[in-house]
Tab-separated table of C-alpha atoms and ligand atoms in Angstrom:
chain	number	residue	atom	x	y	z
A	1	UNK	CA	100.223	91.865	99.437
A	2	UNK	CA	100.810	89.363	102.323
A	3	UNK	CA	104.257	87.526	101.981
A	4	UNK	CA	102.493	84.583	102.865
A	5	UNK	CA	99.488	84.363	101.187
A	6	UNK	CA	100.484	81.630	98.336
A	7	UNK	CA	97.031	82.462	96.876
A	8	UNK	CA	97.790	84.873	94.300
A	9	UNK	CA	99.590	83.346	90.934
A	10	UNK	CA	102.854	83.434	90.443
A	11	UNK	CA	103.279	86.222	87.827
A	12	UNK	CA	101.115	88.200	90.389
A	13	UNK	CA	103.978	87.212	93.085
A	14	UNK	CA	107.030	87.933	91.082
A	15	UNK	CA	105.923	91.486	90.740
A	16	UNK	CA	104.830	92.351	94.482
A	17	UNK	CA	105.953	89.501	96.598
A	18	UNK	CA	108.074	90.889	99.011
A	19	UNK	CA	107.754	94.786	97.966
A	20	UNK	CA	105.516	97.252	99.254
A	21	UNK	CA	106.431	100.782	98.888
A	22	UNK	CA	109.003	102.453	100.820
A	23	UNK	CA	107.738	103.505	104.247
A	24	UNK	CA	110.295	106.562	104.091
A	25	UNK	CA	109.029	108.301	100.998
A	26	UNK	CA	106.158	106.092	99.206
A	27	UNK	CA	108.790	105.398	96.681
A	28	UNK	CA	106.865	102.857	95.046
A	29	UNK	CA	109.976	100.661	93.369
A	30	UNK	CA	112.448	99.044	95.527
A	31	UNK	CA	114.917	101.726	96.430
A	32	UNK	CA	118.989	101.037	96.177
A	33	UNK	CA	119.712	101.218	100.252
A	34	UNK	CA	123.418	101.939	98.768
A	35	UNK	CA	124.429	101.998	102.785
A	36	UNK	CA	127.086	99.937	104.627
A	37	UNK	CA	125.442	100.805	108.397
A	38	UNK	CA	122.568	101.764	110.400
A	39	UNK	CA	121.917	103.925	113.217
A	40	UNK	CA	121.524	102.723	116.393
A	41	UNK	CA	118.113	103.568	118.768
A	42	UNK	CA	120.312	103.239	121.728
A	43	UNK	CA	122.688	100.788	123.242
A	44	UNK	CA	120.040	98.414	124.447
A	45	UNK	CA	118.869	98.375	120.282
A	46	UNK	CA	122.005	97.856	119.337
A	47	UNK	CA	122.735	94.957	121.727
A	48	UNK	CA	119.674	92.929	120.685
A	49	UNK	CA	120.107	93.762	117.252
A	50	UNK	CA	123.925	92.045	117.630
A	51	UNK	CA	122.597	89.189	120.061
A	52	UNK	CA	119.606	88.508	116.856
A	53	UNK	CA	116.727	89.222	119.784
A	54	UNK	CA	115.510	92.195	117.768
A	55	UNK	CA	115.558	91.667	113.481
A	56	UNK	CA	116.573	94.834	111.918
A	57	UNK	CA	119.580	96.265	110.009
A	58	UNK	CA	123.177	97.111	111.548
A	59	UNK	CA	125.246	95.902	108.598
A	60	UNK	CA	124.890	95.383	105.338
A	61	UNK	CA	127.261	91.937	105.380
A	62	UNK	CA	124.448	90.430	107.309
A	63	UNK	CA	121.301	92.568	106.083
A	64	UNK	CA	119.898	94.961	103.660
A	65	UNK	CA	116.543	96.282	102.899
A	66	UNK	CA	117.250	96.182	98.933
A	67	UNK	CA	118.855	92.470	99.788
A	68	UNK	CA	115.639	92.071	102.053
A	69	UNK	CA	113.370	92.093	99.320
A	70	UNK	CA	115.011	89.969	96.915
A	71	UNK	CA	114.839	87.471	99.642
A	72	UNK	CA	111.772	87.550	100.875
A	73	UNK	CA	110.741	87.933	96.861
A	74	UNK	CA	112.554	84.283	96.196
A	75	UNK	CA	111.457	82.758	99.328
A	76	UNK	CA	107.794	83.241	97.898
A	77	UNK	CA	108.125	82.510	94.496
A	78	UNK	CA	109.699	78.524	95.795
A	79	UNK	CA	106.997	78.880	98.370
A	80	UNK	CA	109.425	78.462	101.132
A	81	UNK	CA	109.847	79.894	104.572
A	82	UNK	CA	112.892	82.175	103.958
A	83	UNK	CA	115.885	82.793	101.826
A	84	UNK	CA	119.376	84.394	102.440
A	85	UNK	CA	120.903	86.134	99.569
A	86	UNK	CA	124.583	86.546	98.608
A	87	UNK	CA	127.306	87.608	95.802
A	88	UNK	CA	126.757	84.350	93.642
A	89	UNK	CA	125.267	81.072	92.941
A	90	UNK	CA	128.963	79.631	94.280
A	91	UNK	CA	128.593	81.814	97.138
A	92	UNK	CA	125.409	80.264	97.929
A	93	UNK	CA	126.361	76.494	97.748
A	94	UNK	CA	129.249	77.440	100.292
A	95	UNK	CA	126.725	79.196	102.614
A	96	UNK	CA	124.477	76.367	102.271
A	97	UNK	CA	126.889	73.436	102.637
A	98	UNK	CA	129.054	75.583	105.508
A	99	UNK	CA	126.153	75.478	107.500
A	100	UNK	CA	124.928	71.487	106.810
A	101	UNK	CA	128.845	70.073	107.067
A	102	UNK	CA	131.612	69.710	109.726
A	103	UNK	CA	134.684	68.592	108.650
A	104	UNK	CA	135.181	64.853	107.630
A	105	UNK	CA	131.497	65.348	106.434
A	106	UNK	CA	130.238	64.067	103.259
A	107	UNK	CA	127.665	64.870	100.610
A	108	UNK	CA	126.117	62.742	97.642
A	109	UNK	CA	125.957	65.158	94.721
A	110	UNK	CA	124.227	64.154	91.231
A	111	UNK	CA	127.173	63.948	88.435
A	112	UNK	CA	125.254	65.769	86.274
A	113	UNK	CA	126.341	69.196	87.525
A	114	UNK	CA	127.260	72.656	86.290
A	115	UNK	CA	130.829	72.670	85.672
A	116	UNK	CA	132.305	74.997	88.358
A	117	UNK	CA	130.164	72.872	90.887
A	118	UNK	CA	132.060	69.917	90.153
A	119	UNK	CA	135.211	71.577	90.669
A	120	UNK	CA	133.867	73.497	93.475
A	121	UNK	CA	132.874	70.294	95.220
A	122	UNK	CA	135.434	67.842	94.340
A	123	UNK	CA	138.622	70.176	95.206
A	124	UNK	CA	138.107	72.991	96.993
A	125	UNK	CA	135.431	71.547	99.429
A	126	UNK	CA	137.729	68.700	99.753
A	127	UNK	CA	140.572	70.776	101.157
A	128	UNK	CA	138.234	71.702	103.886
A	129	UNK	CA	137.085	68.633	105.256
A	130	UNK	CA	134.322	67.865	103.012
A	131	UNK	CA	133.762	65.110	100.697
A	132	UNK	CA	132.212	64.735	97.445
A	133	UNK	CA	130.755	61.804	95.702
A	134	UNK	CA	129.220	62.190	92.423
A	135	UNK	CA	126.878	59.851	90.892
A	136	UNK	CA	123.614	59.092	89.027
A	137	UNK	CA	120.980	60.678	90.550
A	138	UNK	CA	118.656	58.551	88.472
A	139	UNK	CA	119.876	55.544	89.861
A	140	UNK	CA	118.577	54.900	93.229
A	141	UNK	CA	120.376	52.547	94.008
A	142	UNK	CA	123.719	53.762	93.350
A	143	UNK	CA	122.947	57.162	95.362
A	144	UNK	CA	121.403	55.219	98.608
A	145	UNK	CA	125.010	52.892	98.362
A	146	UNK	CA	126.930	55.858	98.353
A	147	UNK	CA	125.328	57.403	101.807
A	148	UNK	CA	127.479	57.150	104.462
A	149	UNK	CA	127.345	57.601	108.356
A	150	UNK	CA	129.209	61.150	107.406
A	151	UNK	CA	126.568	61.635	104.551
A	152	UNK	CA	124.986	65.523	105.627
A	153	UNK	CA	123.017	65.821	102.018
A	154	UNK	CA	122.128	65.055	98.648
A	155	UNK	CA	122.617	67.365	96.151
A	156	UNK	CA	120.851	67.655	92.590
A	157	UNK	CA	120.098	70.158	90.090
A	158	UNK	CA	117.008	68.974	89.018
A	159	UNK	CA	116.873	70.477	85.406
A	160	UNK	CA	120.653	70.174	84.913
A	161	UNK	CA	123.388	72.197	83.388
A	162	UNK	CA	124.257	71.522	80.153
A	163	UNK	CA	122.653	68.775	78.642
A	164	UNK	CA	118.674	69.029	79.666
A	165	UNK	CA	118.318	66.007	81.806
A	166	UNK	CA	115.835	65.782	84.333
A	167	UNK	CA	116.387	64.351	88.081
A	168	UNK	CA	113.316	62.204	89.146
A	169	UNK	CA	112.956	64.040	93.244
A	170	UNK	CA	110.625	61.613	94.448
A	171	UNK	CA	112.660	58.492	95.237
A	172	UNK	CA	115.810	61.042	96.028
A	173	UNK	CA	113.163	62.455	98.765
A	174	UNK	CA	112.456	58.696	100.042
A	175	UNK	CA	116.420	58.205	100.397
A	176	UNK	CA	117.071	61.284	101.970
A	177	UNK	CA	114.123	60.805	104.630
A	178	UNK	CA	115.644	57.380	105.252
A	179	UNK	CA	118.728	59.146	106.015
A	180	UNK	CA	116.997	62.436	107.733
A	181	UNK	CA	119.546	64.548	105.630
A	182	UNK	CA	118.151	67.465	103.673
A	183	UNK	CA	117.182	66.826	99.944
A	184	UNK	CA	119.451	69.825	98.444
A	185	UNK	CA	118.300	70.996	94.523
A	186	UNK	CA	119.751	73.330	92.521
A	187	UNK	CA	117.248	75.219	90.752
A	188	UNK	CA	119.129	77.755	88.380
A	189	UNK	CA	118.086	76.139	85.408
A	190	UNK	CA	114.563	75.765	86.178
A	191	UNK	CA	113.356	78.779	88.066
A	192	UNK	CA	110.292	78.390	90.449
A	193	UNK	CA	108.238	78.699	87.085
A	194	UNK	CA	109.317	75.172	86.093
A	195	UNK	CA	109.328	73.138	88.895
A	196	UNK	CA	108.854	74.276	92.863
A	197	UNK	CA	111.064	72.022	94.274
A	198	UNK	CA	109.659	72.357	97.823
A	199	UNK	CA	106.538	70.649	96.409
A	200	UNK	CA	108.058	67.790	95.718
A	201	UNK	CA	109.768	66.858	99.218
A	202	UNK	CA	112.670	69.247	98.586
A	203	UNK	CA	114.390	70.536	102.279
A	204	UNK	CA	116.383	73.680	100.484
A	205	UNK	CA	116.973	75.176	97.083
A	206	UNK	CA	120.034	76.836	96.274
A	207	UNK	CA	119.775	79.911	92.735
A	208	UNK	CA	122.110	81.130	90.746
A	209	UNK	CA	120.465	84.446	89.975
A	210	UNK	CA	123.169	85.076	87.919
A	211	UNK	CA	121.136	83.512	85.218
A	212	UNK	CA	117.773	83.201	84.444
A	213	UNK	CA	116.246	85.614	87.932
A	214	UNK	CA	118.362	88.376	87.048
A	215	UNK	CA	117.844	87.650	83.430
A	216	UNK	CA	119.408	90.022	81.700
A	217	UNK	CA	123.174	89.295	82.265
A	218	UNK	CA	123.767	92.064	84.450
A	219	UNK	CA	124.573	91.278	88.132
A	220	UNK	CA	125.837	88.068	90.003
A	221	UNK	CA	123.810	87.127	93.508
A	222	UNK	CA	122.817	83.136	94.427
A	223	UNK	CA	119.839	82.259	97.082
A	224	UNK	CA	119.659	79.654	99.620
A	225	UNK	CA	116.306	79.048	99.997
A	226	UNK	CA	114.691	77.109	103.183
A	227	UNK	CA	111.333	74.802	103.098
A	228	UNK	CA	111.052	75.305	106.882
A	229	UNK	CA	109.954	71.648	107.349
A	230	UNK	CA	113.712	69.846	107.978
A	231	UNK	CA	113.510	68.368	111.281
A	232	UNK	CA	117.324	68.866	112.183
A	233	UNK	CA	117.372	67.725	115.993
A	234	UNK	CA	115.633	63.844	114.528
A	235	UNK	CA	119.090	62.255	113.699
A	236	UNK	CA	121.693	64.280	115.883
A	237	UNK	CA	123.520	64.688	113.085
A	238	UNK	CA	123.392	68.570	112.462
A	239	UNK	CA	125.254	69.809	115.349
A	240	UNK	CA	125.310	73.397	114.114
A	241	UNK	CA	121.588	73.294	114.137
A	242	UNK	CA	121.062	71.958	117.485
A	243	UNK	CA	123.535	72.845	119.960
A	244	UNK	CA	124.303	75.958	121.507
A	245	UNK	CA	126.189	78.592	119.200
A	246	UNK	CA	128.975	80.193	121.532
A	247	UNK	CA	129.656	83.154	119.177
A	248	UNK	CA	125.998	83.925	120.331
A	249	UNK	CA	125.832	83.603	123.521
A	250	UNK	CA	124.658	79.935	123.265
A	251	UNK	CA	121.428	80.336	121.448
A	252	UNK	CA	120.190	77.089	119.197
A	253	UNK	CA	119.640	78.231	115.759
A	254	UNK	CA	116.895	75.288	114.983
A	255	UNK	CA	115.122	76.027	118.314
A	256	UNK	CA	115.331	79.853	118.980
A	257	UNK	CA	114.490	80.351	115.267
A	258	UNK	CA	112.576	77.484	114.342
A	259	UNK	CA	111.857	77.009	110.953
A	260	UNK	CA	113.779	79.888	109.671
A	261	UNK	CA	116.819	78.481	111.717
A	262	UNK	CA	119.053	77.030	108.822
A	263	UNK	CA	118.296	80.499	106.751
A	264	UNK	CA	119.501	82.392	110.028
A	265	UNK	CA	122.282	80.165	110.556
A	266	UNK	CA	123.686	80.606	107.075
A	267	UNK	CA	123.447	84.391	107.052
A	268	UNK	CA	124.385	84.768	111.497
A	269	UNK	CA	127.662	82.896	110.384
A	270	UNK	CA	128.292	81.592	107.357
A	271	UNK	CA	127.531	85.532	105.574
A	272	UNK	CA	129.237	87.177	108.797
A	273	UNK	CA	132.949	85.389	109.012
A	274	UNK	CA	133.348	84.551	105.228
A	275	UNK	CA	131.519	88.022	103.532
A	276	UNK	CA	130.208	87.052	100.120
A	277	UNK	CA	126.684	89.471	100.697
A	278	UNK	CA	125.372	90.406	97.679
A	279	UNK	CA	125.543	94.527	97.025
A	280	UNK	CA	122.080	96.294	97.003
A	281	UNK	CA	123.185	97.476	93.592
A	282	UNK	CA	122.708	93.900	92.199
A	283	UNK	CA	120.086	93.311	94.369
A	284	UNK	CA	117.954	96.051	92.930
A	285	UNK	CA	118.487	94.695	89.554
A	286	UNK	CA	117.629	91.137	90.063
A	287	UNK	CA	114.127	91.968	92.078
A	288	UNK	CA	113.797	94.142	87.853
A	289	UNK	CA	114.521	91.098	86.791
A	290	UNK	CA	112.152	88.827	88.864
A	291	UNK	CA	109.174	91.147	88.266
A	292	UNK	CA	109.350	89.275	84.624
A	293	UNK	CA	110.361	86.220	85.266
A	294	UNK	CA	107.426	84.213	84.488
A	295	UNK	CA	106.661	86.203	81.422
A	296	UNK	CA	110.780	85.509	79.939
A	297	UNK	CA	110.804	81.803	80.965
A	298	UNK	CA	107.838	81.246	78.837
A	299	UNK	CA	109.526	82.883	75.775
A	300	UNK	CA	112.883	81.119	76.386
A	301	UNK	CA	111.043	77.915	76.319
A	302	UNK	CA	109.011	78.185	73.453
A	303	UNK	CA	111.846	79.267	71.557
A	304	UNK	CA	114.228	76.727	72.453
A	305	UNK	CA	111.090	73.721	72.128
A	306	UNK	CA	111.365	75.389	68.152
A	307	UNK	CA	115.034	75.429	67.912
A	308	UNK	CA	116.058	72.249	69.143
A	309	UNK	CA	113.016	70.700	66.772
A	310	UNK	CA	114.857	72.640	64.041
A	311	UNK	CA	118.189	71.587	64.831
A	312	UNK	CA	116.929	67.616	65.326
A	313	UNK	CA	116.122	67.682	61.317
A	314	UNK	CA	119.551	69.074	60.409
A	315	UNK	CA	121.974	67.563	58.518
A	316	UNK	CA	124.682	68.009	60.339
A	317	UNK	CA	123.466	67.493	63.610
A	318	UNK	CA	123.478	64.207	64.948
A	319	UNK	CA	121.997	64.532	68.285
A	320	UNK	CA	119.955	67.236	70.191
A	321	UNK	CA	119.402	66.821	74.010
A	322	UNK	CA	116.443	68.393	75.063
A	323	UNK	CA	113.663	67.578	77.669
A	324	UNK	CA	111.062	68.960	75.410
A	325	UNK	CA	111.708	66.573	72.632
A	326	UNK	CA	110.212	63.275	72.780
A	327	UNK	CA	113.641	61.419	71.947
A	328	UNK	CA	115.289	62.658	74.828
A	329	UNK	CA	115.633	59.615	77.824
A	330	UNK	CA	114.405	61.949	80.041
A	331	UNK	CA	111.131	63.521	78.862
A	332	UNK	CA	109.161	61.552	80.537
A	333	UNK	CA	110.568	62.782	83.921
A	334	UNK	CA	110.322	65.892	82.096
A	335	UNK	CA	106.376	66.149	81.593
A	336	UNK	CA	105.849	64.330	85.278
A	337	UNK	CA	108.132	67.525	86.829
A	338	UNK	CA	108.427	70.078	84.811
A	339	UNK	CA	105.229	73.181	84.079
A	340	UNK	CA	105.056	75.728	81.269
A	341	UNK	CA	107.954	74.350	79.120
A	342	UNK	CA	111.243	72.658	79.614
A	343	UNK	CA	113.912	75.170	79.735
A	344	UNK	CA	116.051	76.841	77.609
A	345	UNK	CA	119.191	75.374	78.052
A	346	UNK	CA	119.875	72.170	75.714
A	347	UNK	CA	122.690	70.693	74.099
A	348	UNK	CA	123.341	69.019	70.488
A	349	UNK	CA	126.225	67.408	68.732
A	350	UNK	CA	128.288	68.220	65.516
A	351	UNK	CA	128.927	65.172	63.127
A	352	UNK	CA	131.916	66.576	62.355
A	353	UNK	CA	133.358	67.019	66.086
A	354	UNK	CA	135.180	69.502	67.789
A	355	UNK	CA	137.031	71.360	64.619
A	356	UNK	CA	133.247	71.677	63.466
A	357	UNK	CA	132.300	73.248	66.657
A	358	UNK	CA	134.573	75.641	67.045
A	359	UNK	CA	133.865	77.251	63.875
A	360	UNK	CA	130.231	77.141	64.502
A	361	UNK	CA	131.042	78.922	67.435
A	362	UNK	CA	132.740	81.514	65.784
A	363	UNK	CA	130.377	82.036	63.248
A	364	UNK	CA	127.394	82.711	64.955
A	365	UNK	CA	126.536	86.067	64.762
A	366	UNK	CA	123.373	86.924	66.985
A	367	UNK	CA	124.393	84.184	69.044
A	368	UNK	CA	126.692	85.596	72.276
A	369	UNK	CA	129.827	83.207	72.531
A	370	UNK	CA	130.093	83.777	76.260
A	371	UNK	CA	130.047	81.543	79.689
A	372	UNK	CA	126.766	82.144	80.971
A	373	UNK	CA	122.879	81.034	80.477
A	374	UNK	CA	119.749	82.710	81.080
A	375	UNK	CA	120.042	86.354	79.327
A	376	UNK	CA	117.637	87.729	77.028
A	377	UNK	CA	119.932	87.576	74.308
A	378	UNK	CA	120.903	83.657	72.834
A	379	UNK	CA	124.175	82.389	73.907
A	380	UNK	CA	126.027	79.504	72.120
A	381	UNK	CA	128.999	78.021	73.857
A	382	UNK	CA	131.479	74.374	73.117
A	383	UNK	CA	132.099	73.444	76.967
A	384	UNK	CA	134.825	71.263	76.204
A	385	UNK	CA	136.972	73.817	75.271
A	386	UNK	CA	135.423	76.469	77.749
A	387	UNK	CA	133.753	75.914	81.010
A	388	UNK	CA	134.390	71.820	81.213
A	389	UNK	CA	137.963	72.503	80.451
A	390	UNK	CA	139.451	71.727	84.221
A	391	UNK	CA	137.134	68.543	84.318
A	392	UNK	CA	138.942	65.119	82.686
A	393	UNK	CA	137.341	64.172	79.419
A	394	UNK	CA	135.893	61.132	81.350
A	395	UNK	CA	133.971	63.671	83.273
A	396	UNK	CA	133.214	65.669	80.819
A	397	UNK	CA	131.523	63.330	78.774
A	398	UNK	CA	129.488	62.015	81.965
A	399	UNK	CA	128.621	65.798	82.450
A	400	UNK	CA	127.364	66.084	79.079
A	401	UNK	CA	129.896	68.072	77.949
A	402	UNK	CA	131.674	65.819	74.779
A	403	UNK	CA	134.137	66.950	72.152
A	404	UNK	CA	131.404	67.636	69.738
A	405	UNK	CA	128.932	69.201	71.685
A	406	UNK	CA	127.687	72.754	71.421
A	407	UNK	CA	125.345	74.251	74.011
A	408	UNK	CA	122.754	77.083	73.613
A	409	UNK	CA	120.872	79.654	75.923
A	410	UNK	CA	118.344	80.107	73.877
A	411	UNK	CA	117.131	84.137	74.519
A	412	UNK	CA	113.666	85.971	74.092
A	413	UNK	CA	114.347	87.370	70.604
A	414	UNK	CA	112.363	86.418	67.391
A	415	UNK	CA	112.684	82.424	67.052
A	416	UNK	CA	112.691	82.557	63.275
A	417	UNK	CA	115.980	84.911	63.323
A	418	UNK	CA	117.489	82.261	65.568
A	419	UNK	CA	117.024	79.733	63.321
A	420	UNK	CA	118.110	81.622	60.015
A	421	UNK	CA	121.692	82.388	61.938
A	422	UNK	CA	122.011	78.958	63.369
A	423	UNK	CA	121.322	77.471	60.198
A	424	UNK	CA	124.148	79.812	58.408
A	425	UNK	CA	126.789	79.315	61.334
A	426	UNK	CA	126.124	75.430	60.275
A	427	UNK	CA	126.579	76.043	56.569
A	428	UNK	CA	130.342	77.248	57.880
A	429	UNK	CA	130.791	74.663	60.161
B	1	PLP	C1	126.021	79.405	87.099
B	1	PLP	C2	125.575	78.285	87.916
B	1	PLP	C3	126.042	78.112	89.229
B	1	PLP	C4	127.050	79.050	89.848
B	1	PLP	O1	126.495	80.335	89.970
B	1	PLP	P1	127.376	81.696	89.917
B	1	PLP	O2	126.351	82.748	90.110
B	1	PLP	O3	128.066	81.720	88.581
B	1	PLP	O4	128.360	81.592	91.044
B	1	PLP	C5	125.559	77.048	89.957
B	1	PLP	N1	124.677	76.183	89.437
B	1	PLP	C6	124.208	76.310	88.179
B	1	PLP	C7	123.214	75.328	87.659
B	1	PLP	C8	124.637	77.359	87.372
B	1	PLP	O5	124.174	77.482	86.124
């Protein structure tokens, strides 16, 4: 299969996009390249390979073949030009921003953001140089007030973590053309099988494949992911893109490399000097879990669609919030962006608070109470007292994370078990 024939459909393309057999043996799955180095031609190879004039491996910080696949596997499935891989989905919001931002830079992020980005963003970014204002991505007015002359991006998850709401992209896209700053989305929670973001007007998509790619709850890795279609050199303001790179001999990374330039950038020095590459190990077991991708994501939304209608009817619910369910504010945005279902990560409320929760928590017994989404198995966690913990209870709230609420992965198994143990962990709550 050609990598860039966007013909075939995407189950089709999450089992061979990217993998062909290996050339070495006719091993016909993805083998583990479990190998630091490479051997050199000669010393004229090995000079263009370390001035980027020849593409090829010398070290597995920068490139693997096992790490090769995944990204040329992800890059597909977005329909995108190219993709860098690395140890996690944190790791891959520092490659991506690291590349976009110099310091006294500034980003506009959404508000309604995964927990640890929020931290990441808000203090640790901020000790480098970078600032961080978070705000309501549906409200574009607010986000085009924010932008500054510093402003490098926006950044949105568009199917966010916890609480199922739904960024509307389009007018986002209009603001960030205005701008000519990239359009940034975080698409852990979505997967290409929800929503291509690229479609949409999208200039780079940053995975967790912690979650729902790997699938399985095995391995960390994160993807930045590159539409190829940013025009860096029309505002001057990426300087990293545009002017020479000394620690390469003065090559431009947006005009030697084109439309794979920010990709190359963010692996040439972002991967090289800070490290966080992903081992072939993990990378082996997140291209497993790709090849099913499309097949789990249906499951884990038709489950959760079923469980969170359940859980609306119960009596000691009082609110569910789900894209999928016509009382949520944002299922409308839902249908307009979303294909094949609307996730499987949703949030509802206790009418008895956070005591209630707690012991719902605990007494859930096919549910997982872990930190994580996107496994097989169902997860149930209360983010107040977990993975919103560092965050103020102002922003928790605003994140969707509230003293009473609960929020579920909702995994591939048997929806009618789920139900009959969600409905007993209630009775004890
Ligand atoms: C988990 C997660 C991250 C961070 O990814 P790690 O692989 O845990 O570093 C970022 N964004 C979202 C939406 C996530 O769910």
């Amino acid at each position: 299969m050609n990598d860039g024939d966007r013909r075939y459909g995407m189950e089709t393309r999450a089992v061979h996009a990217g993998a062909r057999p290996d050339p070495a043996t006719g091993a016909r799955q993805t083998p583990v390249y479990q190998t630091t180095s490479y051997v050199f031609d000669d010393i004229d190879h090995a000079a263009s390979l370390f001035n980027l004039q020849t593409f090829g491996y010398f070290y597995s910080r920068l490139t693997n073949p096992t790490v090769a696949v995944l990204e040329e596997k992800i890059a597909n499935l977005e329909d995108g030009r190219a993709a860098v891989a690395c140890a996690s989905g944190h790791a891959a919001q520092f490659l991506a921003f690291f590349t976009l931002l110099e310091p006294g830079s500034h980003i506009v992020a959404s508000r309604y953001l995964y927990g640890g980005s929020v931290t990441q963003f808000t203090k640790s970014f901020a000790r480098l140089g970078w600032q961080a204002d978070l705000v309501d991505p549906n409200d574009p007015d607010v986000v085009e007030a924010a932008i500054r002359d510093e402003t490098r991006a926006i950044f949105v998850e568009v199917l966010a973590n916890p609480g199922g709401i739904v960024v509307d992209l389009e007018p986002l896209v209009a603001i960030a053309r205005r701008h000519r700053i990239p359009l940034v989305v975080d698409n852990t929670m979505a997967t290409p099988c929800l929503i291509q973001p690229f479609h949409w007007g999208a200039d780079i998509v940053i995975h967790s494949a912690t979650k729902f790619i790997g699938g399985h709850g095995t391995s960390m890795g994160g993807v930045v992911v590159e539409s190829g279609a940013f025009d860096w050199f029309a505002s001057g303001k990426f300087p990293g893109m545009t002017e020479p790179e000394e620690a390469y001999h003065g090559l431009t990374f947006a005009e030697t490399f084109g439309d794979f330039g920010f990709t190359m950038k963010a692996r040439a020095v972002a991967l090289r000097d800070f490290g966080p590459s992903l081992s072939p190990a993990n990378a082996f077991h997140l291209i497993t879990g790709c090849e099913t991708l499309p097949l789990r994501m249906q499951r884990h939304c038709d489950n959760a669609l079923e469980v969170a209608r359940h859980l609306e009817t119960h009596p000691k619910v009082a609110w569910v919030s789900y894209a999928g369910l016509e009382s949520s504010p944002w299922h409308g945005l839902a249908r307009k962006y979303l294909k094949n279902g609307f996730g499987s990560v949703f949030t509802f409320g206790l009418r008895d608070g956070f005591d209630a929760c707690t012991r719902m928590v605990e007494a859930s017994g096919l549910f997982s109470h872990l930190a994580n989404i996107g496994d097989t198995r169902s997860l149930v966690i209360h983010p107040a007292s977990t993975t919103h913990r560092q965050l103020t209870s102002e922003q928790r709230a605003t994140a969707g994370a509230a003293d009473d609420t609960i929020r579920l992965s909702i995994g591939i198994e048997t929806v009618s078990d789920l139900i009959r143990d969600l409905d007993e962990a209630l009775e004890k709550a």
